[in-house]
Coordinates of C-alpha atoms and ligand atoms in Angstrom, one line a residue:
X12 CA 36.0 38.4 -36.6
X13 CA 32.9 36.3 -37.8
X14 CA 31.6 33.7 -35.4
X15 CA 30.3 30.7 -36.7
X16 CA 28.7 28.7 -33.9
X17 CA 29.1 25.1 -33.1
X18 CA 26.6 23.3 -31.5
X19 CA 28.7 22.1 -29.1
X20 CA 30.0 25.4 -28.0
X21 CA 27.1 27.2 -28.1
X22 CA 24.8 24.5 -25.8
X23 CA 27.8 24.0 -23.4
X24 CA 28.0 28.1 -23.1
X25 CA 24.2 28.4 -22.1
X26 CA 24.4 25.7 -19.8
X27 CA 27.5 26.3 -18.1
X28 CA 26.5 28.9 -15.3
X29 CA 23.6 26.2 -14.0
X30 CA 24.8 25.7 -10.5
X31 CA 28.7 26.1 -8.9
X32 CA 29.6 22.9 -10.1
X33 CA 30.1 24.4 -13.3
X34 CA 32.0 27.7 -11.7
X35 CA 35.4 26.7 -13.0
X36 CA 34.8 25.1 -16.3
X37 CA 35.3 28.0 -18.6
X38 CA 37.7 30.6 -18.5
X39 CA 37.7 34.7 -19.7
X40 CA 41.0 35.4 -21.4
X41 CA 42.8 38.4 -19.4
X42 CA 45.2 40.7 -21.2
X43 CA 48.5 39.1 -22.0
X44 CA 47.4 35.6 -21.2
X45 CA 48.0 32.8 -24.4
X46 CA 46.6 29.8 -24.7
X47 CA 49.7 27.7 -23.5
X48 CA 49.1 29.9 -19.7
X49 CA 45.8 29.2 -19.3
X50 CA 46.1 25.3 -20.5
X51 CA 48.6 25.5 -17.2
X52 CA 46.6 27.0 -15.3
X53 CA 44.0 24.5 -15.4
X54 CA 46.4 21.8 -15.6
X55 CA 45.0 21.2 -19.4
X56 CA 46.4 20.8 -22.9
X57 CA 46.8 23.2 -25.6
X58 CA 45.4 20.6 -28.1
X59 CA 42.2 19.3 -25.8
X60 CA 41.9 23.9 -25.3
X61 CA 41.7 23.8 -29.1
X62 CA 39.6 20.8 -29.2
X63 CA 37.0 21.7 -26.6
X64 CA 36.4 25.1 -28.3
X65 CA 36.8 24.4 -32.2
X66 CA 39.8 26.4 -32.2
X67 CA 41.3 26.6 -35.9
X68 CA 44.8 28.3 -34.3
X69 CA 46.2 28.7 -31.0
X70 CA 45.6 32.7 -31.3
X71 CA 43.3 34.0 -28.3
X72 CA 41.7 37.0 -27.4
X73 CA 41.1 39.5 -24.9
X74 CA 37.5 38.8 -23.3
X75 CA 37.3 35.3 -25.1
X76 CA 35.4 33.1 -23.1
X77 CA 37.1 29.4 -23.0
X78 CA 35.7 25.9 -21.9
X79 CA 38.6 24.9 -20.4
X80 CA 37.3 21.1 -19.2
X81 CA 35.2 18.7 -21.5
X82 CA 32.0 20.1 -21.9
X83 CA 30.2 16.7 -22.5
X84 CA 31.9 14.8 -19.2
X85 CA 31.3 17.7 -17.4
X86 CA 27.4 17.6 -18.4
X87 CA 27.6 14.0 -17.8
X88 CA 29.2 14.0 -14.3
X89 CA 25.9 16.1 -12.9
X90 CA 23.0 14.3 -11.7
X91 CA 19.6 15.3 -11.9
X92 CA 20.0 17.4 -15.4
X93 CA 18.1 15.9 -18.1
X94 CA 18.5 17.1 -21.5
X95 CA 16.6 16.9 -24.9
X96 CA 17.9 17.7 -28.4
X97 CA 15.2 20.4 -30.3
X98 CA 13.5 18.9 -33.2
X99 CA 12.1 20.5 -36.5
X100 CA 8.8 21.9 -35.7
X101 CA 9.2 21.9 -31.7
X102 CA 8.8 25.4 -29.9
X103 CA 9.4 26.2 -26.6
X104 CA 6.0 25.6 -25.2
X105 CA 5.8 22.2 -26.9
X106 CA 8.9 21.4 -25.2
X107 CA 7.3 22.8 -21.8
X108 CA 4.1 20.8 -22.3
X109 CA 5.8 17.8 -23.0
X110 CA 8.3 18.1 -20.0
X111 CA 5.5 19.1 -17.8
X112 CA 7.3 22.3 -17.0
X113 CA 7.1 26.0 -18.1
X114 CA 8.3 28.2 -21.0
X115 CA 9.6 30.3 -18.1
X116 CA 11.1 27.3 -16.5
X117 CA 13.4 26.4 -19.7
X118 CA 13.9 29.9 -20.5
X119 CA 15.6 30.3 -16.7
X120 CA 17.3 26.8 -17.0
X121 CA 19.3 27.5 -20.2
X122 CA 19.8 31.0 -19.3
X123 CA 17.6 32.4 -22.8
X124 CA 16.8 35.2 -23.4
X125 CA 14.6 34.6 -26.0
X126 CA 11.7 31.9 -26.5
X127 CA 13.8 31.0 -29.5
X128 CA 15.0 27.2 -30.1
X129 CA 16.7 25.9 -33.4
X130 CA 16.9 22.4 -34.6
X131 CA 19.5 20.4 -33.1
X132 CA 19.9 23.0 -29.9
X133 CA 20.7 21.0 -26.6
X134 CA 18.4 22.2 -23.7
X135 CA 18.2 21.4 -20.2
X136 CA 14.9 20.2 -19.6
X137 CA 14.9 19.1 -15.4
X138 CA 17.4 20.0 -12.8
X139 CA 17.6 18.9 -9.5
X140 CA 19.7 21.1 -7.7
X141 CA 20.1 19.0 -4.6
X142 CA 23.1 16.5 -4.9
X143 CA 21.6 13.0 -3.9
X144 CA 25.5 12.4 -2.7
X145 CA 25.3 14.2 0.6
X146 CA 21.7 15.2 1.1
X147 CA 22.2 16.5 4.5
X148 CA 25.1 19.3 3.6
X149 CA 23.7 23.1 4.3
X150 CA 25.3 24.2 1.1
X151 CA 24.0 21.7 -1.5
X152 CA 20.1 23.0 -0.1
X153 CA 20.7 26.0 -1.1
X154 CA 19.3 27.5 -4.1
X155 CA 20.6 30.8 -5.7
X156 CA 19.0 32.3 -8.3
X157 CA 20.7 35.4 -10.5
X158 CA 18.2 38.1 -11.9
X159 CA 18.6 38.4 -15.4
X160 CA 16.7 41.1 -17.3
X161 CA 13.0 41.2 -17.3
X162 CA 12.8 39.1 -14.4
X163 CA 10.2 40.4 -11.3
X164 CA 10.1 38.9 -7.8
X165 CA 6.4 37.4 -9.2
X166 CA 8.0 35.7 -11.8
X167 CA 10.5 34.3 -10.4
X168 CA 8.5 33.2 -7.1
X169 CA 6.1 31.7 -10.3
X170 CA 9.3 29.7 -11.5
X171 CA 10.0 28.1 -8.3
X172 CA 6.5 27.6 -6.7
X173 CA 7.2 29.8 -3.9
X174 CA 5.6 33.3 -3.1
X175 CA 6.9 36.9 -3.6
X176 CA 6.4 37.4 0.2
X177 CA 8.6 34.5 0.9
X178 CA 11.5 35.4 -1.2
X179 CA 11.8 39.3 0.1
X180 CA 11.7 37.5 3.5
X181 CA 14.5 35.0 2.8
X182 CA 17.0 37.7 1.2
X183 CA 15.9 40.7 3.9
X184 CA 14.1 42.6 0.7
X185 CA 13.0 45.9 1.8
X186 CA 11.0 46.3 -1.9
X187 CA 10.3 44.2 -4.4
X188 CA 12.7 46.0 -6.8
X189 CA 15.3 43.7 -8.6
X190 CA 18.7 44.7 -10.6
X191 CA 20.4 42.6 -13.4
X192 CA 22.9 40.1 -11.1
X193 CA 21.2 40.5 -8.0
X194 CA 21.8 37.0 -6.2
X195 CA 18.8 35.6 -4.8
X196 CA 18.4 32.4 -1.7
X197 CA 15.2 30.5 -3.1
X198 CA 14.9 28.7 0.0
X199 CA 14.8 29.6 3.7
X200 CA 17.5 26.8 4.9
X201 CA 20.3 29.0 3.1
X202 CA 19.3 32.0 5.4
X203 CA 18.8 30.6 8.5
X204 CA 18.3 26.3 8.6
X205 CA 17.5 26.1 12.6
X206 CA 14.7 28.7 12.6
X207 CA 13.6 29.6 9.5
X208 CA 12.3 33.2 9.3
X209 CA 8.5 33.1 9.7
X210 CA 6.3 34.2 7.0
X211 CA 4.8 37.8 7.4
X212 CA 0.8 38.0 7.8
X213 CA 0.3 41.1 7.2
X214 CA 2.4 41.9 3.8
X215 CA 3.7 45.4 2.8
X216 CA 2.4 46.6 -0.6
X217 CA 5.0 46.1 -3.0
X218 CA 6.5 49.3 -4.6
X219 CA 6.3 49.5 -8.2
X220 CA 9.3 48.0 -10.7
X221 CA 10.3 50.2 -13.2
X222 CA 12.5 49.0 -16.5
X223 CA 14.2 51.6 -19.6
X224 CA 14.0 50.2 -23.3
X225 CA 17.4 49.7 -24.0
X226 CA 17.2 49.1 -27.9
X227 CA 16.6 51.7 -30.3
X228 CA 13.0 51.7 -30.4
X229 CA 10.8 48.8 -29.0
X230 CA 7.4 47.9 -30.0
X231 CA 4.4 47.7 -27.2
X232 CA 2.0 45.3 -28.2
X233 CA -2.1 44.8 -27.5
X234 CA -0.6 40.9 -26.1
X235 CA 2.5 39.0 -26.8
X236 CA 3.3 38.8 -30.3
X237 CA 0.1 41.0 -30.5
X238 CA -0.6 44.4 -33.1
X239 CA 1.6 47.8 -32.5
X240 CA 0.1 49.9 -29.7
X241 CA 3.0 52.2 -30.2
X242 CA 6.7 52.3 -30.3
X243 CA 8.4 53.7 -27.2
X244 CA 12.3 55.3 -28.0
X245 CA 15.2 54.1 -26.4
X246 CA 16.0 54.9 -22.8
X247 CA 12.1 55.5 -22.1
X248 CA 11.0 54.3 -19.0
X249 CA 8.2 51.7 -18.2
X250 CA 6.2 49.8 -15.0
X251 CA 6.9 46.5 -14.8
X252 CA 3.1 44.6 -14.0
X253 CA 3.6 41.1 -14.9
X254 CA 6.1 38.6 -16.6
X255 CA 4.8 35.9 -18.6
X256 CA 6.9 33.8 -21.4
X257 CA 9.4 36.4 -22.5
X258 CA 6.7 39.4 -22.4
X259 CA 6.4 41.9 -20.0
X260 CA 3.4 43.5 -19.4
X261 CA 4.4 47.0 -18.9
X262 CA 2.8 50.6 -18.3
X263 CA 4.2 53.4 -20.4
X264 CA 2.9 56.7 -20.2
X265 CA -0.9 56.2 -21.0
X266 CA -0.2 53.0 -22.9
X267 CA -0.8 49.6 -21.3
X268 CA 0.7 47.0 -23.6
X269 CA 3.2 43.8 -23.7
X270 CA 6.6 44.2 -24.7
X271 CA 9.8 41.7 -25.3
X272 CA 12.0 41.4 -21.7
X273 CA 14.7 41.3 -24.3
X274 CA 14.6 44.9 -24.4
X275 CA 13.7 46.0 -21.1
X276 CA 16.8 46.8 -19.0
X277 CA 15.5 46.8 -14.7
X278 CA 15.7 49.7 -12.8
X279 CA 18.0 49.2 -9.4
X280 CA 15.2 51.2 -6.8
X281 CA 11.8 50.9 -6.9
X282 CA 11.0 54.2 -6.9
X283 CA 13.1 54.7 -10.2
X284 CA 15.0 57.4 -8.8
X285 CA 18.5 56.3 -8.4
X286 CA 18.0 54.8 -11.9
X287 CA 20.6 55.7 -14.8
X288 CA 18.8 55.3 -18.3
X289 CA 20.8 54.2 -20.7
X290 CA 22.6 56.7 -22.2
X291 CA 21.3 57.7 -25.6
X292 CA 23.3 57.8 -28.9
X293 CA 23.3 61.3 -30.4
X294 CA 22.2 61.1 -33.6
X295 CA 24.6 62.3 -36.3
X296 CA 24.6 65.2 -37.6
X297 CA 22.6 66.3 -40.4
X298 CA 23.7 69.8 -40.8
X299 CA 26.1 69.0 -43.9
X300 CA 23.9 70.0 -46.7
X301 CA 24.7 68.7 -50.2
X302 CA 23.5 69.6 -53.9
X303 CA 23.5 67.8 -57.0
X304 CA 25.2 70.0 -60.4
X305 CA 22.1 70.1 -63.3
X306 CA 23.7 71.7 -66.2
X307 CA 25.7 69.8 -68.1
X308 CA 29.2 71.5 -67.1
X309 CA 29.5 74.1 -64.1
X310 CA 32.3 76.2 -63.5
X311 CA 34.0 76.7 -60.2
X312 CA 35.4 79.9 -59.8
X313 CA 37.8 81.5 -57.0
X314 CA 35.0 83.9 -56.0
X315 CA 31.8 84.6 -57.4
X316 CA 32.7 85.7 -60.8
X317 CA 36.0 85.1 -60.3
X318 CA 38.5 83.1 -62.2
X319 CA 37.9 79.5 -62.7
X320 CA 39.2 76.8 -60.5
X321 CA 38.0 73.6 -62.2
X322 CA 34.8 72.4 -64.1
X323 CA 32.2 70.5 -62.0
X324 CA 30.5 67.7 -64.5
X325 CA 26.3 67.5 -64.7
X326 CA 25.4 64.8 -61.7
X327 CA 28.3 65.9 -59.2
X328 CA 27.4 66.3 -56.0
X329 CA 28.7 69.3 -53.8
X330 CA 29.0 70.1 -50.1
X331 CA 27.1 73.4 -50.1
X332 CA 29.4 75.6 -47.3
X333 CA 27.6 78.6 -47.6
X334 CA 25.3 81.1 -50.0
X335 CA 25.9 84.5 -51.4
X336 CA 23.1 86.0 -53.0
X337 CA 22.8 83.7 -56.6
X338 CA 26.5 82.6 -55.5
X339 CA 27.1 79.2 -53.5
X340 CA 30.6 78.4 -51.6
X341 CA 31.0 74.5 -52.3
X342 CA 33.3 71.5 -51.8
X343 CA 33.7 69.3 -54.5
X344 CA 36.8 66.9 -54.0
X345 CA 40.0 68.9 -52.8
X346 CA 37.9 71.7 -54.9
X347 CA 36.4 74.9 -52.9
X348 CA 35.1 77.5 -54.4
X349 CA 32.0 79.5 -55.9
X350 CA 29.4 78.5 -58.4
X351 CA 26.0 79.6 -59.5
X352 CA 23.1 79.0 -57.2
X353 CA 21.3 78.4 -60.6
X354 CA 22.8 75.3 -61.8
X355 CA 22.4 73.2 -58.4
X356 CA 19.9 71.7 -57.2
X357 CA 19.1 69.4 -53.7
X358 CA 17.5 66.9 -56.4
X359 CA 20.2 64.3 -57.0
X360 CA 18.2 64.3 -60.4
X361 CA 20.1 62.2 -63.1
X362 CA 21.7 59.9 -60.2
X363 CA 18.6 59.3 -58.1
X364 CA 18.4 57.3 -54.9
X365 CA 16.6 54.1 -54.4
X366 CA 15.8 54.9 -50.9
X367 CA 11.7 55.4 -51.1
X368 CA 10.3 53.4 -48.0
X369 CA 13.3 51.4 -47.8
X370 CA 14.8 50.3 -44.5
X371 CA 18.5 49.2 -43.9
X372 CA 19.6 47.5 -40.8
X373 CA 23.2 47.6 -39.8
X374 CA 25.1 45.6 -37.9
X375 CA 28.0 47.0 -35.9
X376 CA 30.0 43.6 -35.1
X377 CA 30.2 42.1 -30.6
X378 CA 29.9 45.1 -28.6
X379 CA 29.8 45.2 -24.8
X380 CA 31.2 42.4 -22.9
X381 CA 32.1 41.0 -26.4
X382 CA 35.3 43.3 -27.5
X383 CA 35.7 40.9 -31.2
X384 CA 38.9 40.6 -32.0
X385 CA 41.9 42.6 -30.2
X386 CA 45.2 44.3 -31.1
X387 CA 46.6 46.6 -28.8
X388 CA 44.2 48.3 -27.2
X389 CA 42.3 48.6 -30.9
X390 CA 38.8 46.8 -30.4
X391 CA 37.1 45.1 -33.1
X392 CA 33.6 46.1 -31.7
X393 CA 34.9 49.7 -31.7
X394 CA 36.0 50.2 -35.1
X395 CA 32.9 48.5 -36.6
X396 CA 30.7 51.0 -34.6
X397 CA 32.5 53.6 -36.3
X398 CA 31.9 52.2 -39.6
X399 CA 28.5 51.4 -39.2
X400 CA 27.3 55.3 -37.5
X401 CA 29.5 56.6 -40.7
X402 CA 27.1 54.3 -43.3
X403 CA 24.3 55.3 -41.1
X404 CA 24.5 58.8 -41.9
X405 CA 25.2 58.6 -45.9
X406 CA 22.5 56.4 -46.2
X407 CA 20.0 58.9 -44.1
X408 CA 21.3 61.4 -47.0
X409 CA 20.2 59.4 -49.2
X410 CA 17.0 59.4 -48.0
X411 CA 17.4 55.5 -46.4
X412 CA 15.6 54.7 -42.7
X413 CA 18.4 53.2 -41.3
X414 CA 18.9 51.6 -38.0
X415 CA 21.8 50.0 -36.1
X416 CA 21.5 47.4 -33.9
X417 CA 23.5 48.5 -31.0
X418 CA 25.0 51.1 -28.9
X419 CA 28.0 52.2 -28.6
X420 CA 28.7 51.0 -25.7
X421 CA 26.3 47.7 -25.2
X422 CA 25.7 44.5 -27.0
X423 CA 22.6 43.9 -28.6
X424 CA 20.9 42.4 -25.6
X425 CA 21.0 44.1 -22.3
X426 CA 23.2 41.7 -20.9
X427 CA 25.5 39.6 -23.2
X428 CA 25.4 36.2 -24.0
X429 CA 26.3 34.7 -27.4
X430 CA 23.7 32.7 -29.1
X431 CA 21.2 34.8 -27.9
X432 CA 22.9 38.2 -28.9
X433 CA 23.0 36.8 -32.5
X434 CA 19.6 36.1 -32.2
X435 CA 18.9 39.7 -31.4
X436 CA 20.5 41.0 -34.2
X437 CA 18.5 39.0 -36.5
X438 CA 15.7 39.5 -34.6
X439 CA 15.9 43.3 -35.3
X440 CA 16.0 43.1 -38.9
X441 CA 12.1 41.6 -38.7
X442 CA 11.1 43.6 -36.0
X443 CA 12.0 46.6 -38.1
X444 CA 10.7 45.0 -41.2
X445 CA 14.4 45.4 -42.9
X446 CA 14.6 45.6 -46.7
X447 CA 19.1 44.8 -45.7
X448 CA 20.7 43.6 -43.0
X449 CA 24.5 44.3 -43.3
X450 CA 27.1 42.9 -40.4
X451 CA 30.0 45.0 -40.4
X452 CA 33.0 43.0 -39.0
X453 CA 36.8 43.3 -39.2
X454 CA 39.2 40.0 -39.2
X455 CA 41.9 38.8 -37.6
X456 CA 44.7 36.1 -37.9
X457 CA 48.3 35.8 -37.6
X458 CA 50.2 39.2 -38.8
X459 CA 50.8 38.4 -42.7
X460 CA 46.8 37.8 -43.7
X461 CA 45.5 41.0 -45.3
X462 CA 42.5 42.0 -47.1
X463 CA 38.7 42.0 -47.4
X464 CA 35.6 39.4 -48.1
X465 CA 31.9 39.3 -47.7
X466 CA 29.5 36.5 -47.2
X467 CA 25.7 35.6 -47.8
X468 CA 24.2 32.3 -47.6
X469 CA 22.4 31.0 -50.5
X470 CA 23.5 27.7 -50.8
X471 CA 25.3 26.0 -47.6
X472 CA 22.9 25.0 -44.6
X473 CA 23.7 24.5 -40.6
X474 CA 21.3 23.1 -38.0
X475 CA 18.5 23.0 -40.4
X476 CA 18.6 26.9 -41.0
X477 CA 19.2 29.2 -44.7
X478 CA 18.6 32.7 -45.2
X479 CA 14.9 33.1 -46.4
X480 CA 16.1 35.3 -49.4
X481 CA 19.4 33.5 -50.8
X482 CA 19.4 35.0 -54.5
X483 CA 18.8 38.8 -53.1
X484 CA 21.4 37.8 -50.2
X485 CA 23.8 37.1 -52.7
X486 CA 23.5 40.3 -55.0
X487 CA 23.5 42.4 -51.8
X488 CA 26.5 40.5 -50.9
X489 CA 28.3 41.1 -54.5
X490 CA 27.1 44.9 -54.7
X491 CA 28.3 46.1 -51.3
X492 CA 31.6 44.2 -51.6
X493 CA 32.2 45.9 -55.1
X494 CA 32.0 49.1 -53.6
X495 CA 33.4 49.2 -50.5
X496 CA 36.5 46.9 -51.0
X497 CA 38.3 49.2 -53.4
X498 CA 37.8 51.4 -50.7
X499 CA 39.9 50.0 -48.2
X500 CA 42.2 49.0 -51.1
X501 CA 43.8 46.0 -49.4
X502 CA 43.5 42.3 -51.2
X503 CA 40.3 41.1 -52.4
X504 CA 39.9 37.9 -50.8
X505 CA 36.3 37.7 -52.4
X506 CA 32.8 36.8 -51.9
X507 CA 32.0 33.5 -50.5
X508 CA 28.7 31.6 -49.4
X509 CA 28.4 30.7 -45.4
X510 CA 26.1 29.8 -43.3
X511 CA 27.2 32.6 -40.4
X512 CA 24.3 32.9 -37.6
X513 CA 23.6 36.1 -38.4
X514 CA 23.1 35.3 -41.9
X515 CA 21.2 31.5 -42.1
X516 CA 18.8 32.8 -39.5
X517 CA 17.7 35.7 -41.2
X518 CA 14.4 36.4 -42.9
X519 CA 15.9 39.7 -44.9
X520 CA 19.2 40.0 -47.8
X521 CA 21.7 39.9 -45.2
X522 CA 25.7 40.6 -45.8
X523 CA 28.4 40.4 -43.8
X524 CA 31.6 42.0 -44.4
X525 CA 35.2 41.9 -43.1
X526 CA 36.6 44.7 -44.0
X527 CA 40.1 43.9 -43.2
X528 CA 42.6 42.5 -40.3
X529 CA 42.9 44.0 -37.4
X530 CA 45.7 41.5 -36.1
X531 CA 48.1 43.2 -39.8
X532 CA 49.5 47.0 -39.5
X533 CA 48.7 47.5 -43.2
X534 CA 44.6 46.7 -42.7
X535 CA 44.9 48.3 -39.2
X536 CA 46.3 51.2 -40.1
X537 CA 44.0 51.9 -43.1
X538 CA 41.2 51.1 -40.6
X539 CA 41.3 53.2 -37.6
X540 CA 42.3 56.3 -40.2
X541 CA 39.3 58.8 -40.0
X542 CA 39.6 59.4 -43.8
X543 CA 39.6 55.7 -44.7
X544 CA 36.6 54.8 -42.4
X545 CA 34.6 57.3 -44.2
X546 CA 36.0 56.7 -47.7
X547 CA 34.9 52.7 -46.7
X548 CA 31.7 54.0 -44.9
X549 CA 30.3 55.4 -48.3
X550 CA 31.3 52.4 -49.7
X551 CA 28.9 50.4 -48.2
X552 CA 26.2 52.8 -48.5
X553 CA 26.6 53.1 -52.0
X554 CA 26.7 49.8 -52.1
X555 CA 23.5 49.3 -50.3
X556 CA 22.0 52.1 -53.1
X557 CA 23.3 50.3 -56.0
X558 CA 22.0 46.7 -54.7
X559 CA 18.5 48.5 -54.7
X560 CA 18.7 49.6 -57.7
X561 CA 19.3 46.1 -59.1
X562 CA 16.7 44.5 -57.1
X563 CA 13.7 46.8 -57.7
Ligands
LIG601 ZN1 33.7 39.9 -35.8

């Protein structure tokens, strides 16, 4: 299912987990729960529900995350936050200069993960944390901060003007190791208000923090934003030595370079020894060998020089199952059977690839805490991993570097948010210097809605944003679509301009498909079949190879 961000959403979803005020005001939908359960539960409408979240239907989701008060009172009810609207040419910094705060300061505030702003984005510039109502309670003094990924007890104590040696004091730290959640007091009156914990004199030497890459491949740089040092695969592990603005400076191996704290997942010890990497994709398989036919008809025969089966036209290509001295066993089709070694070749010769150099980027849709849309215990983000592993490996053989931009398991950032996750996708498709980016999605509605579409955006625009390559966009958009939707044989529902996050913010030709409806026993069926996933899968590689083939 396709998200297209509002603004309102969005900003409300980054600043909702500021401070405890906020605890209750959005909701994850459990199993079984509809939208009329949860509007009594919060003693809410169904119609403000729908309102407050842009629903188009009263059809929820498993995992969906709901506002379930007004987003703008609620921002409006808390003193001390002041907020500004991005404008076209601000960044980050000049947002931080003006403000007289940090990049790291905003980045912790709105809970980014990424130095990232767009045009029209609401942040949260200054909060006070302590409620000018009743200064004296204990509770409203205290200040908790979360660890998010890529933070370090020195950039943190940076953040909040106070020393590393004074937070390990205040939370009882025995290291200054960190994990992803960790809850930290900022101030000493939380721990102990009558007699604050004195400072040590003498401080221990703190241990080393350790971080694993958890994409699949990140670049160290000489400085932030900085030229290729090297790239370090996923899962490898790095020393954490300083934070600064969404970099971290890390050590890896013999390499000393800066790399994005999108990528970097903390270790829980400081040692590194109780830490669990995260698990590596296998790569698929590449031992199916294939050969191309060059004469101009080939006959298949029963056995070598045995009767013949069928006639194999020039161009076909065969799964080559095993030799026999001139004599190869293939697949062709339902066809098995023998044929001259002489006649094939590996060269797919008359039907060539367009693969030389080119990169492909795909895009399995959510992932992680982010399931997409539900039926049963079939999982949007499941089935479009499939797909996209399946593409993966008929576009490696045709000769295509091809990268994904999640696991299996994860969402594209370390830990999940949705604006930001977006961001990582597109993000990916530059990083890796993408020639297509394809999102592979599946959709969803109320039972009765079959079939399949595709997007680009070429012409519509939202906060300010359009794809940087609309006309290629479109013929990628066209190409795939043409081969893949027969496919799935379901109703073509088309190809349709949108300005999707995933496709206005990116700099590449950038697709994305719904292959069909999860929430309809005809698409579903069809979908979580092994043969239909692959028929579909070489689909959209084809696809991919026949889009280049226009373009170059
Ligand atoms: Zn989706």
């Amino acid at each position: 299912m396709k998200k297209k961000l509002l603004f309102s959403t969005a900003a409300f979803l980054m600043v909702a987990p500021l401070t405890s005020v906020h605890a209750e005001t959005v909701h994850t939908v459990q199993k079984g729960e509809t939208l009329f359960s949860v509007s009594q539960k919060y003693k809410v409408s169904v119609s403000q529900l729908m309102s407050w979240n842009n629903l188009k239907s009263n059809s929820i989701y498993t995992g969906e995350v709901l506002s379930v008060s007004n987003p703008q009172s609620n921002l409006q009810g808390i003193t001390g936050i002041q907020t500004y609207y991005v404008k076209k040419g601000d960044t980050l910094w000049s947002i931080a200069t003006a403000y007289k705060t940090t990049v790291q300061q905003l980045m912790s505030l709105n809970k980014m993960s990424t130095s990232t702003v767009f045009v029209g984005q609401k942040l949260v510039v200054s909060q006070t944390n302590v409620s000018p109502t009743n200064p004296t309670s204990p509770s409203t003094s205290t200040q908790i901060y979360t660890v998010k990924a890529g933070d370090t007890l020195f950039s943190i104590s940076r953040t909040y003007n106070v020393t590393v040696n004074n937070i390990m004091s205040w939370n009882n730290l025995k290291s200054s190791a960190l994990y992803v959640g960790q809850k930290l007091s900022l101030n000493s009156s939380s721990i102990s208000p009558s007699t604050p914990t004195p400072e040590p004199t003498t401080p221990s030497t703190p241990s080393k923090v350790y971080a694993t890459v958890a994409a699949t491949s990140l670049n160290l740089r000489n400085s932030p934003n900085g030229s290729v040092i090297t790239t370090m695969p996923q899962g490898a592990k790095v020393e954490i030595i300083q934070t600064s603005n969404g970099w971290n400076q890390v050590k890896y191996g013999s390499y000393t370079g800066w790399a994005s704290i999108s990528y970097l997942k903390l270790v829980v010890s400081g040692d590194g020894s109780t830490s669990t990497p995260t698990p590596i994709t296998p790569p698929p398989t590449t031992t199916v060998s294939y050969a191309y036919v060059t004469a101009s008809a080939l006959n298949m025969r029963t056995s070598p020089n045995g009767s013949v089966v069928t006639i194999l036209p020039n161009g076909a290509k065969v799964q080559v199952i095993s030799t026999s001295g001139n004599w190869s066993n293939v697949k062709y089709g339902s066809y098995t059977g023998w044929v001259s070694s002489d006649y094939l070749s590996t060269n797919s010769g008359g039907s060539p690839a367009n693969s030389s150099g080119k990169i492909v980027v795909l895009d399995p849709g959510h992932g992680g805490a982010d399931a997409g849309a539900v039926n049963g215990s079939y999982y949007e983000k499941n089935l479009t991993y499939a797909l996209a592993t399946k593409a993966k490996q008929y576009l490696e053989n045709m000769g295509y570097r091809v990268y994904v931009t999640r696991t299996s398991s994860g969402s594209c950032l370390p830990v999940y948010t949705l604006t930001p996750d977006l961001q990582c996708r597109v993000d990916k498709a530059k990083t890796y210097d993408a020639d297509a980016f394809v999102s592979i999605h599946i959709n969803a509605a109320v039972p009765g809605a079959i079939g399949t579409e595709s997007y680009y955006n070429a012409n519509s625009s939202y906060d300010g944003s359009m794809n940087k390559q609309p006309s290629n966009s479109k013929i990628l958009a066209q190409t795939v679509h043409s081969y893949f939707q027969p496919q799935m044989g379901s109703t073509d529902r088309g190809v349709h301009d949108s300005s999707l996050y995933v496709l206005r913010k990116n700099t590449v030709p950038a697709t994305l498909i719904e292959i069909g409806f999860i929430s309809d026993y005809r698409d579903l069926n069809k979908m979580i079949n092994n043969t239909y996933q692959n028929n579909i899968s070489n689909g959209i590689a084809k696809g991919i190879n026949a889009y280049f083939a226009k373009v170059n």
